[in-house]
Coordinates of C-alpha atoms in Angstrom, one line a residue:
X794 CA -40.7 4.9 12.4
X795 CA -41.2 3.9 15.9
X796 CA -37.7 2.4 17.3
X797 CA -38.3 -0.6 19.4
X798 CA -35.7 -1.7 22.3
X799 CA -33.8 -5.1 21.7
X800 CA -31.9 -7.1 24.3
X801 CA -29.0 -8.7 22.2
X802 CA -30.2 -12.1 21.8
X803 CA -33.3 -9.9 20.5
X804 CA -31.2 -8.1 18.1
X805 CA -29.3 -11.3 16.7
X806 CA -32.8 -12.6 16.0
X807 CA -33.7 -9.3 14.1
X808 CA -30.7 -9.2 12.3
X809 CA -31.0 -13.0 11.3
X810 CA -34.8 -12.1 9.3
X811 CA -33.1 -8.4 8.0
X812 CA -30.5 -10.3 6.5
X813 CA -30.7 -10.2 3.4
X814 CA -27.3 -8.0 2.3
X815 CA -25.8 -11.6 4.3
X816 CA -27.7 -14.4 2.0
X817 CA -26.3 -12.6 -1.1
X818 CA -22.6 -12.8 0.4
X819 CA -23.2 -16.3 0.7
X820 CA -23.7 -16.2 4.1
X821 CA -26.7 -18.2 5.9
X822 CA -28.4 -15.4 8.0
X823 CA -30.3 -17.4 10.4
X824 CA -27.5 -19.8 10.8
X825 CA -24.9 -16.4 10.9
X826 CA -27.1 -15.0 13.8
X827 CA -27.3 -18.1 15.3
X828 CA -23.4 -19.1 15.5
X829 CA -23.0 -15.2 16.6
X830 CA -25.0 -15.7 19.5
X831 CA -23.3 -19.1 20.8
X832 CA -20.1 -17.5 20.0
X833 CA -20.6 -14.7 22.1
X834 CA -19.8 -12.6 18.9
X835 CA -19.0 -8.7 19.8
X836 CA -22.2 -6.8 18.2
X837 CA -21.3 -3.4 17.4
X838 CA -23.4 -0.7 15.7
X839 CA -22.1 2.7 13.9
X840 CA -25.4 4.5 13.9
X841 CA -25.9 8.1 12.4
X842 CA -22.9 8.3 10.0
X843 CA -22.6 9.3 6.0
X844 CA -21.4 6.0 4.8
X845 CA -19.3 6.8 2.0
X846 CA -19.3 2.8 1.0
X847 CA -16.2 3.0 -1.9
X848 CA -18.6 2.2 -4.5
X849 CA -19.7 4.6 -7.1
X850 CA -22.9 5.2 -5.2
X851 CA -24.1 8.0 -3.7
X852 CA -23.0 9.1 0.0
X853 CA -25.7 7.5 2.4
X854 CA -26.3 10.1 5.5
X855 CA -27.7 8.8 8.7
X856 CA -26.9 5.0 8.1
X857 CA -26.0 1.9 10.3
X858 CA -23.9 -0.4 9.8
X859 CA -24.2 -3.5 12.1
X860 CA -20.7 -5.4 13.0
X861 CA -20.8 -8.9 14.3
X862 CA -17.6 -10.2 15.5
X863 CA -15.1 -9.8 12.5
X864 CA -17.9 -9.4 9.8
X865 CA -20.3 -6.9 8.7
X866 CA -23.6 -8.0 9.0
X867 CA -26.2 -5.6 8.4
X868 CA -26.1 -1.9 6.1
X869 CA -29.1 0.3 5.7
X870 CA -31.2 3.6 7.2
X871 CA -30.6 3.9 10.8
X872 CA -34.2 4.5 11.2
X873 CA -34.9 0.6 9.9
X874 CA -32.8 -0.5 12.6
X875 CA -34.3 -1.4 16.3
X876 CA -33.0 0.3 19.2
X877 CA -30.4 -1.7 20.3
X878 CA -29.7 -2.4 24.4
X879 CA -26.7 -4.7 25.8
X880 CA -24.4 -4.6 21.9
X881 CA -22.1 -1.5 21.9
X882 CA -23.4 1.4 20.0
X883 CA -20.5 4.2 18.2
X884 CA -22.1 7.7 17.2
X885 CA -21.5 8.2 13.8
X886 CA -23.6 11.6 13.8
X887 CA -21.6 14.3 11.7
X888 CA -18.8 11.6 10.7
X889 CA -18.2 9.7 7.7
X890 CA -17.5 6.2 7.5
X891 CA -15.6 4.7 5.2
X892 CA -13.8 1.1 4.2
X893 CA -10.1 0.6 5.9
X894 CA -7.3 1.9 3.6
X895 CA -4.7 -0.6 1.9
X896 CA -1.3 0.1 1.6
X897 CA -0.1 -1.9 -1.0
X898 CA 3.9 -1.0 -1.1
X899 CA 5.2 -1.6 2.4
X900 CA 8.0 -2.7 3.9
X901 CA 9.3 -3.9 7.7
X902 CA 6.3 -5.1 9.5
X903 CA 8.8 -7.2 11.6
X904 CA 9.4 -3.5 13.7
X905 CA 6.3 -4.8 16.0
X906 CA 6.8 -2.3 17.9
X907 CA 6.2 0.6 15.9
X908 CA 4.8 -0.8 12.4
X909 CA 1.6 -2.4 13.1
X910 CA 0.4 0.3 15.4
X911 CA 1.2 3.3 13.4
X912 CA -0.7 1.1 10.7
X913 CA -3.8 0.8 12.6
X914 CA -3.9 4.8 14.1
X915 CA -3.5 6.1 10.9
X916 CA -6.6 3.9 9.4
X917 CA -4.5 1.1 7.4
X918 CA -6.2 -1.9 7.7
X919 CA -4.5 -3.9 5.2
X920 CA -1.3 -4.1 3.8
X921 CA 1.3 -5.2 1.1
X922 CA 4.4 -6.2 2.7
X923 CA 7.5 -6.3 -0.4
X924 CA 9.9 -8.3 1.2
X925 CA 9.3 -11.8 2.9
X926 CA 11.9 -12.8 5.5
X927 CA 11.0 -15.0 8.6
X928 CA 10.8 -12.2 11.1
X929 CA 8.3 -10.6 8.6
X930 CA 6.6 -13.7 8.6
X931 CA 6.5 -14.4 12.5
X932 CA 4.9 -11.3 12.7
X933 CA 2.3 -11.3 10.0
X934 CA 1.4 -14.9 11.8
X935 CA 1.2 -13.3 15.3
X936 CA -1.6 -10.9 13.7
X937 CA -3.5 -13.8 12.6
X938 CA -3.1 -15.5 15.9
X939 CA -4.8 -11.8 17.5
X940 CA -0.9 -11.9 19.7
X941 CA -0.3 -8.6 17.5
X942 CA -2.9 -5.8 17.1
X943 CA -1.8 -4.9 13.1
X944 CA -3.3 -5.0 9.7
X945 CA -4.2 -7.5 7.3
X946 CA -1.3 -8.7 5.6
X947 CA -0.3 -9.6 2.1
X948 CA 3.0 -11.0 2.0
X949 CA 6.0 -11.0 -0.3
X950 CA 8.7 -13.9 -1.3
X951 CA 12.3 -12.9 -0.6
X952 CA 13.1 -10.3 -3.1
X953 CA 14.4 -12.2 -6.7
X954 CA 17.4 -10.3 -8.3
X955 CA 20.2 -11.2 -10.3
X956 CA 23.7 -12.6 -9.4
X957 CA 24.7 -8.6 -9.0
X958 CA 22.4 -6.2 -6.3
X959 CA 22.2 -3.9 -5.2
X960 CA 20.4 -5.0 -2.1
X961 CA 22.3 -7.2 0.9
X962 CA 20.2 -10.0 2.6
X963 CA 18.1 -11.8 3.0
X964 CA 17.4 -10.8 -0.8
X965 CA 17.5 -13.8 -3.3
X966 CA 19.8 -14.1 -6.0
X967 CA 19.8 -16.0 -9.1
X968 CA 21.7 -16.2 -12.5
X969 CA 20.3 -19.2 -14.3
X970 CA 16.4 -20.3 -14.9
X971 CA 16.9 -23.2 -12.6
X972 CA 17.5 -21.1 -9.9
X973 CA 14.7 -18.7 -10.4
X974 CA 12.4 -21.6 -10.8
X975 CA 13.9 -22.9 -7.3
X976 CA 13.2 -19.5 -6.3
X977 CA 9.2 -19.6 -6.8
X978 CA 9.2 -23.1 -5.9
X979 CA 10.7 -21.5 -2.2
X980 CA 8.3 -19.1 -2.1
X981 CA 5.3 -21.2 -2.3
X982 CA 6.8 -23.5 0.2
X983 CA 6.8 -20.4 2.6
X984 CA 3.3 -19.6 1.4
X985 CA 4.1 -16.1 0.2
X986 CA 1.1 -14.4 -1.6
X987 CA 3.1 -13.3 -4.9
X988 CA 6.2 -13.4 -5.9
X989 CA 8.7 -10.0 -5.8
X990 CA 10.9 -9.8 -8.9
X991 CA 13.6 -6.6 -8.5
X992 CA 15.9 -4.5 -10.7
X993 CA 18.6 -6.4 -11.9
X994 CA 17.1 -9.5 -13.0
X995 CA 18.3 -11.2 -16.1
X996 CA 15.4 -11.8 -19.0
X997 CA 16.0 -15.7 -18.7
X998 CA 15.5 -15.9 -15.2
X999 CA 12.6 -13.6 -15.7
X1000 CA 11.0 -15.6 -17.9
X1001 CA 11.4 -18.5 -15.7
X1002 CA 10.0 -17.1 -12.7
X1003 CA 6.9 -15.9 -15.0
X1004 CA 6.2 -19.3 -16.2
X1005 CA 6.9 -21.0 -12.6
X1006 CA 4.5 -18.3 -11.1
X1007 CA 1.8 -19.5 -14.3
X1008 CA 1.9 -23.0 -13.3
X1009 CA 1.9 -22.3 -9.2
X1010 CA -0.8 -20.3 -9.6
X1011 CA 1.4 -17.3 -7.8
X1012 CA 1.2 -13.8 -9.0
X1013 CA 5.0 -11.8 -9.6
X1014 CA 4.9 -7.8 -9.1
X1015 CA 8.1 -5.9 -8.6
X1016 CA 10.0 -3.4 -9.4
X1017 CA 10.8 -3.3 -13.8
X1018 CA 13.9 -5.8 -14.6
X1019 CA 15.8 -3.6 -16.3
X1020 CA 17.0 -6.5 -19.2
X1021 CA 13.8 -6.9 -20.1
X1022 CA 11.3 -4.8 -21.9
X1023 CA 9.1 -3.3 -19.7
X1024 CA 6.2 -3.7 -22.8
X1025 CA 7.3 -7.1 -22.4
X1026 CA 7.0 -7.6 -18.5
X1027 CA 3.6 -6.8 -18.6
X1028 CA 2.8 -9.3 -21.6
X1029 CA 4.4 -11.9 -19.0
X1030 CA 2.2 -11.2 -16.8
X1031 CA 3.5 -8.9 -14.3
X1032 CA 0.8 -7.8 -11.9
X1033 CA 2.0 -4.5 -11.1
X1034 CA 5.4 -1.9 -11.7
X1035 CA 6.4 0.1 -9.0
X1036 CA 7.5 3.3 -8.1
X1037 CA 7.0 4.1 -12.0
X1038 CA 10.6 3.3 -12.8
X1039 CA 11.2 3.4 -16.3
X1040 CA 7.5 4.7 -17.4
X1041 CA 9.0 8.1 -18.2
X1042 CA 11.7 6.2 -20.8
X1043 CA 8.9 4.5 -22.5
X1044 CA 6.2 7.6 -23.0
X1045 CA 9.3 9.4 -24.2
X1046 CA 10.0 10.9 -27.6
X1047 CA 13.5 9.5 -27.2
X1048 CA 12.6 6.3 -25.9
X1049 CA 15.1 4.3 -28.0
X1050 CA 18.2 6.0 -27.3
X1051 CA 17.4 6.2 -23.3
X1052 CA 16.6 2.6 -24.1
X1053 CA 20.3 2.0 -26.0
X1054 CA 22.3 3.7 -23.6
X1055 CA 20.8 1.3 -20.7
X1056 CA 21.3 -2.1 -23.1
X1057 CA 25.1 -1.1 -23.6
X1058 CA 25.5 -0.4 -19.8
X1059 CA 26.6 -3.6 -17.6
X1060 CA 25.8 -4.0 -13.9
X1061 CA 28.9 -3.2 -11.7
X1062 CA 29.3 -5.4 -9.1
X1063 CA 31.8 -3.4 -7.3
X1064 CA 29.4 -0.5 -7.6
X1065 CA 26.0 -2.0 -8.2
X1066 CA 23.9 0.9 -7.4
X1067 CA 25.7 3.0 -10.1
X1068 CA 23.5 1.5 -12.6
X1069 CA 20.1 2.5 -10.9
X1070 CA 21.8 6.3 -10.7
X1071 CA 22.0 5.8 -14.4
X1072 CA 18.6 4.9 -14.8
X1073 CA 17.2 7.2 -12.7
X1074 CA 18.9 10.1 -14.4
X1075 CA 18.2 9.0 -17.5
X1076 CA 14.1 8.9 -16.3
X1077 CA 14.7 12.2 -15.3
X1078 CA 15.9 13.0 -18.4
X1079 CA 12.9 11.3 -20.3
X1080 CA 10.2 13.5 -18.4
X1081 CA 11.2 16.5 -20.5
X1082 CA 10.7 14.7 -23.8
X1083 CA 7.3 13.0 -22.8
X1084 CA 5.5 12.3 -26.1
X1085 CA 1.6 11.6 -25.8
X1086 CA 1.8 9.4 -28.7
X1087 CA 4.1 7.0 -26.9
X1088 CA 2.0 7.5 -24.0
X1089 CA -1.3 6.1 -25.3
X1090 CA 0.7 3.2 -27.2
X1091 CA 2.4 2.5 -23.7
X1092 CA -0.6 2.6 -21.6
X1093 CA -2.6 0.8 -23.9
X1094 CA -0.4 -2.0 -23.4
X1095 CA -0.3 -2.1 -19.6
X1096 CA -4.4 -1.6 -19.5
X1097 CA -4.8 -5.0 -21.8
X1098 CA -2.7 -6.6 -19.8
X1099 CA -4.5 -5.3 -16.3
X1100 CA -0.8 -4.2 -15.2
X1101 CA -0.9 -1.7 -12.2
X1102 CA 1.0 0.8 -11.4
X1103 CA 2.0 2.2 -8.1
X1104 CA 3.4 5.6 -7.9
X1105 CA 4.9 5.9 -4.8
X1106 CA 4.7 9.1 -5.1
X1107 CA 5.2 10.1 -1.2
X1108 CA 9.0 8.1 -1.7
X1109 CA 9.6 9.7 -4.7
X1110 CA 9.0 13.2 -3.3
X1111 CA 12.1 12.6 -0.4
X1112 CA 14.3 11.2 -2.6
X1113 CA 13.6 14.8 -4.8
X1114 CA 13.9 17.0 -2.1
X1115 CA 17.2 18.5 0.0
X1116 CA 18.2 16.8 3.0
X1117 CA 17.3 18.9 5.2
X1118 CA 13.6 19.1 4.2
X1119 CA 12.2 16.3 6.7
X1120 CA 14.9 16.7 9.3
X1121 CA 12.0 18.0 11.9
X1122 CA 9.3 16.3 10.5
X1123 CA 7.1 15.2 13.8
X1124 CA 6.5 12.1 12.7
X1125 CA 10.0 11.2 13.5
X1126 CA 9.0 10.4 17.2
X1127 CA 7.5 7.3 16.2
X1128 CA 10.4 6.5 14.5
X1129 CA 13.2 4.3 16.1
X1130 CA 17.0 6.1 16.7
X1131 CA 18.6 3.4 14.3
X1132 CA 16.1 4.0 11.3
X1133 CA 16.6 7.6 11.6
X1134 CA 20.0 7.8 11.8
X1135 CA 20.1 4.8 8.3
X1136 CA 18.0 7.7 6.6
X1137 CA 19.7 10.5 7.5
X1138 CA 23.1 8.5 6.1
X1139 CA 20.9 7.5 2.9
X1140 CA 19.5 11.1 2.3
X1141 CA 22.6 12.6 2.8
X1142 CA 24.1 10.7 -0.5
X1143 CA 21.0 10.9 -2.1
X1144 CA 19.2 13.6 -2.5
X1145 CA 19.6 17.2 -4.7
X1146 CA 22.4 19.6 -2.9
X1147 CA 23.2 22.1 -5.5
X1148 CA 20.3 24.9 -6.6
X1149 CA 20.8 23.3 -9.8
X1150 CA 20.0 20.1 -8.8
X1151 CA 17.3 20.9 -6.5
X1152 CA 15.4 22.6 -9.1
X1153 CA 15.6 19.7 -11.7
X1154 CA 14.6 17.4 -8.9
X1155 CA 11.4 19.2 -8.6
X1156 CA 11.0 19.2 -12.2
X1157 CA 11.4 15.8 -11.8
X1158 CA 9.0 14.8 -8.7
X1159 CA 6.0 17.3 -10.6
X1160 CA 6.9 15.3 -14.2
X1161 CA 6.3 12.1 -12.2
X1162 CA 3.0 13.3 -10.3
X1163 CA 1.8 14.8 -13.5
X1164 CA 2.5 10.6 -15.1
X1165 CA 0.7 9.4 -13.0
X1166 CA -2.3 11.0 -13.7
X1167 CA -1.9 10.5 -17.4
X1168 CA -1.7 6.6 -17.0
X1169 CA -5.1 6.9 -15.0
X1170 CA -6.7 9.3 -17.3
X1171 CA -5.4 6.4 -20.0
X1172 CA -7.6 3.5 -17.6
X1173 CA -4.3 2.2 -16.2
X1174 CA -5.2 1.4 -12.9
X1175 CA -3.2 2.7 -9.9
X1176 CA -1.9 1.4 -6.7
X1177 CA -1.7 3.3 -3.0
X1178 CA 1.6 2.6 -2.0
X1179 CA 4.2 4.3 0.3
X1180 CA 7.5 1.9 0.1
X1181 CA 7.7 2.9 3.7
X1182 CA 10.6 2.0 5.5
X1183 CA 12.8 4.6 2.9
X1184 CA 14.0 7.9 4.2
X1185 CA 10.9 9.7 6.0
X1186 CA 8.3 7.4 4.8
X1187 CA 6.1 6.9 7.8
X1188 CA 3.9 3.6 8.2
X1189 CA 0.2 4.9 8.5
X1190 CA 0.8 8.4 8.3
X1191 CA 2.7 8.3 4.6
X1192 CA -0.5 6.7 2.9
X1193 CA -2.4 9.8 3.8
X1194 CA 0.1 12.0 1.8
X1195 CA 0.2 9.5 -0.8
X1196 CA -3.5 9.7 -1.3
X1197 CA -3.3 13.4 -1.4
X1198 CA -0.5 13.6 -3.9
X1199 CA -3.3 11.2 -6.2
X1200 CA -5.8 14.0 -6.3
X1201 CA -2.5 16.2 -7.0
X1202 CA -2.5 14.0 -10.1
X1203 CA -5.8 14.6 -10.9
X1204 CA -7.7 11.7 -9.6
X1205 CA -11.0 13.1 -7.4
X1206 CA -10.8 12.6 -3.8
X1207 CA -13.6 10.1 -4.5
X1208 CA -11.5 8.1 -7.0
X1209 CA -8.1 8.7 -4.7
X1210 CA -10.4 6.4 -1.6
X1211 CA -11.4 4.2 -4.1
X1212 CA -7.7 3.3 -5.2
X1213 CA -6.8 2.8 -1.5
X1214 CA -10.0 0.8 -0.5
X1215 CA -12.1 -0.8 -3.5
X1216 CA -9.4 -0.8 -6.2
X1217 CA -6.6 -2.2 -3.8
X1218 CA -8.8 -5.7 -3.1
X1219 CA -9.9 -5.6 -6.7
X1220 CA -5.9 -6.3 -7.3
X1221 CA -5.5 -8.6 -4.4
X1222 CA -8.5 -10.8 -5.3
X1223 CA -10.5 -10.1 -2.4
X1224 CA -13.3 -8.0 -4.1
X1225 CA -16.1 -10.3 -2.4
X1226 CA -14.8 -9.9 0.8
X1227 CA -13.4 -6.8 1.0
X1228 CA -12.8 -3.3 -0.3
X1229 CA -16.3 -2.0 0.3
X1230 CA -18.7 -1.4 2.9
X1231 CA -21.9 -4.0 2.4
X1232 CA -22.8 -6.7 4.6
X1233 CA -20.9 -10.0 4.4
X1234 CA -17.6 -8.3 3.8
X1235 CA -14.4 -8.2 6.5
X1236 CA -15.2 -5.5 9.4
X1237 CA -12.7 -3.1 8.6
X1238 CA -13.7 0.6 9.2
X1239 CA -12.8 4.0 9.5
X1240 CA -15.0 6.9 11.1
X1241 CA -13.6 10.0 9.7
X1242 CA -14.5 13.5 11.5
X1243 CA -15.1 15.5 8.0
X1244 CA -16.5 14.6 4.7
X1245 CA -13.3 12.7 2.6
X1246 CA -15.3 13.5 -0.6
X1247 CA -15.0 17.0 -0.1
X1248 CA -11.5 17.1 0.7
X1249 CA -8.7 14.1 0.9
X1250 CA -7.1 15.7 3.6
X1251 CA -10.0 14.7 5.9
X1252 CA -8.5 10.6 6.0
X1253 CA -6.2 12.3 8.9
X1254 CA -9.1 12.7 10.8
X1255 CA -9.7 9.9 12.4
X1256 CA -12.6 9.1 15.1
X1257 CA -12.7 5.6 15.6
X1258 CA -10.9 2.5 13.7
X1259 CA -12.1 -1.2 13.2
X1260 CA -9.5 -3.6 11.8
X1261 CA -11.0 -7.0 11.6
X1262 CA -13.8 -6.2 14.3
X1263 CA -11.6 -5.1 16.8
X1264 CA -13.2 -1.4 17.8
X1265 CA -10.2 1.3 18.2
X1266 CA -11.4 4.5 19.6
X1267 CA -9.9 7.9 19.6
X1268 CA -9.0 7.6 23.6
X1269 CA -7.2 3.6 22.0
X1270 CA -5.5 5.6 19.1
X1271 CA -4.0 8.3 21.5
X1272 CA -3.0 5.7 23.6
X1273 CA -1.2 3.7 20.5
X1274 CA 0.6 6.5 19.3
X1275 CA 2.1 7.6 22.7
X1276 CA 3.1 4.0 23.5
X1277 CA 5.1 3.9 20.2
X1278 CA 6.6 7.3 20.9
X1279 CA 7.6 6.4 24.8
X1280 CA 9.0 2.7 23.4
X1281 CA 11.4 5.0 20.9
X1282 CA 12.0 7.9 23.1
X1283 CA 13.4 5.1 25.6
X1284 CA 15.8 3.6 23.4
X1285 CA 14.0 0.7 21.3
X1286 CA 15.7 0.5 18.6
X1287 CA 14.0 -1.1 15.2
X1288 CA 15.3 -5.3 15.5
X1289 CA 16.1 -7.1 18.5
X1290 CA 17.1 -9.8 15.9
X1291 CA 20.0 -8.3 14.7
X1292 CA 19.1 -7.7 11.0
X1293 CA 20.0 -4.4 9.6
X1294 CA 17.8 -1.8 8.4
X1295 CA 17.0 -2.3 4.8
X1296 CA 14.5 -0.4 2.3
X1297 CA 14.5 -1.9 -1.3
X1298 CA 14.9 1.1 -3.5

């Protein structure tokens, strides 16, 4: 096909009689091209690149994909598209572009700092932020308001626990179903996106928040309450259970006395964590009796329900390790001195120290991986999350590893993307808008130097970003991740506000 030039305002009107991938979004072309070109809209064109789209469709080589302003606007055969002149033009030739990647367990986005750029240079687009405090807020609203260069974000309510915690605040705690209720009621008033229920919640106050959550409209997700059921959580309606906490106890042969042992145990207020230790433990202990009838009963449950799971595998695998096993990890330059020295305290208490322990901790971290991939071989439907803000769990970078430890599980590289891209705005309810490359859907992009399909390790390969139209090159990457790295080199430290560093598990 003979490529003809076009002048922008030339192109616009091309793209409003191509458009038809825009009228099935919804989305007016003529009137889209139109509003583009009295806007001043950015134009941008990826030209020549494999589109791997996060569908189940084929990789598409030597595609286009036409961005206007925050929206994509145009897909198809770079050959159908005119030669553009005066809209910018990225060479996609030997790359593969694919939808931004969600991170969908995250915590302190209020480091502004250091987060929301490590975010973005590592190809995270969009995020789910666990916690909702006011400084997490401020900042999520200074990304909307383009004051913040960071990723889309989903936010949390205040953590809900019971009257004993093991977290300090700003977590939320409550004893009675009045005060859970109060509890929802407060987070819609701060327009949080879901609701984050936490470990030692009692049933009643459970149930309350589940019902409150019903008639707001407000979806809960959180870690398992340990006084109720898990089954039963996810007949409530709990939209996903993190860090697979207590899944081993359920698919295990001696599921009823792991179960016992934790009904008969009270939360200690003047050591509250000792119960999780307990717990954990007795997970660990559950792995080596896994029973595959228990397992399809289990799973079976949490796929009727459309309960997710989210591994958290990359957490999982530090807290399973020996201290000393991150210590030079170079990551840690983008890391303020304050957070490093919090999670070289918290690994130092934490983590396996005797060859005994190290080696059932391993056990324990390959049991977990290996769950995982049962639960998706069963159809439960996973989550990419990193619960970063633990112990060498880096923003950006740790979703990468996470990724790779899913086709570790036995997911294919192609399925691991999709549960970071496609499968991530299925959950949040932004299928139509997001997830996917196709015109009409939210500009958010990432031009990969190798072929992701053929190996997951090729998401660290990163050409060129786009995060809500906004075009980050390699040269604006570089430059990101050295201006984090000076700002903690020279003494930043996480908060100027004064709140602590806090992780939630």
């Amino acid at each position: 096909m003979v490529r003809v030039e076009a002048n922008r305002r030339d192109f616009l009107r091309w793209l409003a009689a191509a458009g038809a991938g825009l009228a099935t979004a919804g989305i007016a072309p003529a009137v889209f091209a139109q509003e583009a070109a009295a806007a001043g809209s950015d134009v941008v064109v990826v030209l020549g690149a494999t589109v791997v789209d996060g569908t189940d469709g084929p990789p598409r080589p030597d595609w286009a994909v036409v961005l206007v302003g925050d929206r994509i606007a145009w897909t198809g055969p770079a050959a159908h598209l005119p030669s553009p002149t005066g809209v910018r033009t990225i060479d996609g030739r030997g790359r593969y572009l694919v939808p931004g990647l969600w991170d969908l367990h995250t915590h302190g986005l209020d480091l502004e700092r250091v987060f929301p750029p490590l975010y973005l240079a590592n190809g995270v687009t969009g995020i789910r932020e666990m916690w909702g405090y006011t400084e997490n807020r401020a900042a999520r609203d200074k990304i909307v308001r383009g004051e913040l260069a960071g990723p889309r974000v989903v936010m949390g309510s205040s953590i809900v626990d019971g009257p004993v915690s093991m977290l300090q605040p700003p977590v939320t705690k409550v004893a009675t179903a009045a005060e859970a209720r109060a509890a929802v009621r407060t987070a819609v008033a701060e327009g949080a996106d879901f609701v984050k229920v936490y470990s030692y919640l009692g049933a009643e106050a459970f149930a309350a928040i589940a019902d409150e959550c019903r008639h707001a409209g407000l979806p809960f997700a959180g870690h398992w309450p340990y006084r109720v059921p898990q089954p039963a959580a996810s007949d409530a309606g709990q939209h996903s259970l993190e860090h697979l906490f207590g899944v081993p106890l359920y698919t295990s042969a001696h599921r009823d006395e792991f179960l016992r042992t934790l009904a008969a145990t009270p939360f200690d207020p003047a050591n509250p964590r000792s119960f999780f230790v307990l717990a954990r433990e007795l997970d660990r202990r559950a792995t080596e009796t896994y029973s595959p009838w228990r397992a399809q009963q289990f799973f079976a449950r949490l796929v009727g329900n459309g309960t997710r799971l989210t591994p958290t595998m990359v957490v999982n695998k530090v807290m399973c390790s020996p201290a000393g096993t991150f210590a030079h990890d170079p990551r840690l330059k983008y890391i303020p001195k304050d957070v490093r020295d919090n999670w070289a305290e918290q690994i130092r208490i934490r983590t396996p120290i005797t060859p005994e322990e190290i080696a059932q901790q391993d056990a324990y971290f390959h049991a977990q991986v290996e769950l995982a991939g049962a639960a998706h071989r069963a159809g439960v439907p996973l989550l990419a999350g990193t619960d970063c803000l633990n112990p060498y769990v880096f923003p950006g970078f740790s979703l990468h590893d996470e990724l790779e430890h899913l086709v570790e599980a036995g997911l294919s590289p192609r399925r691991a993307l999709q549960v970071a891209t496609r499968d991530a705005a299925a959950f949040l309810g932004r299928s139509a808008t997001a997830g996917t490359i196709a015109a009409g859907k939210v500009a958010d992009l990432v031009l990969l130097d190798a072929d992701p399909l053929a190996d997951i390790g090729a998401i660290r390969r990163i050409d060129t970003v786009v995060a809500a139209g906004r075009v980050f090159g390699r040269a604006a990457l570089d430059r990101m991740l050295a201006d984090v790295a000076a700002a903690t080199s020279a003494g930043a430290n996480a908060r100027s506000v004064g709140l602590p560093v806090h992780s939630c598990c």
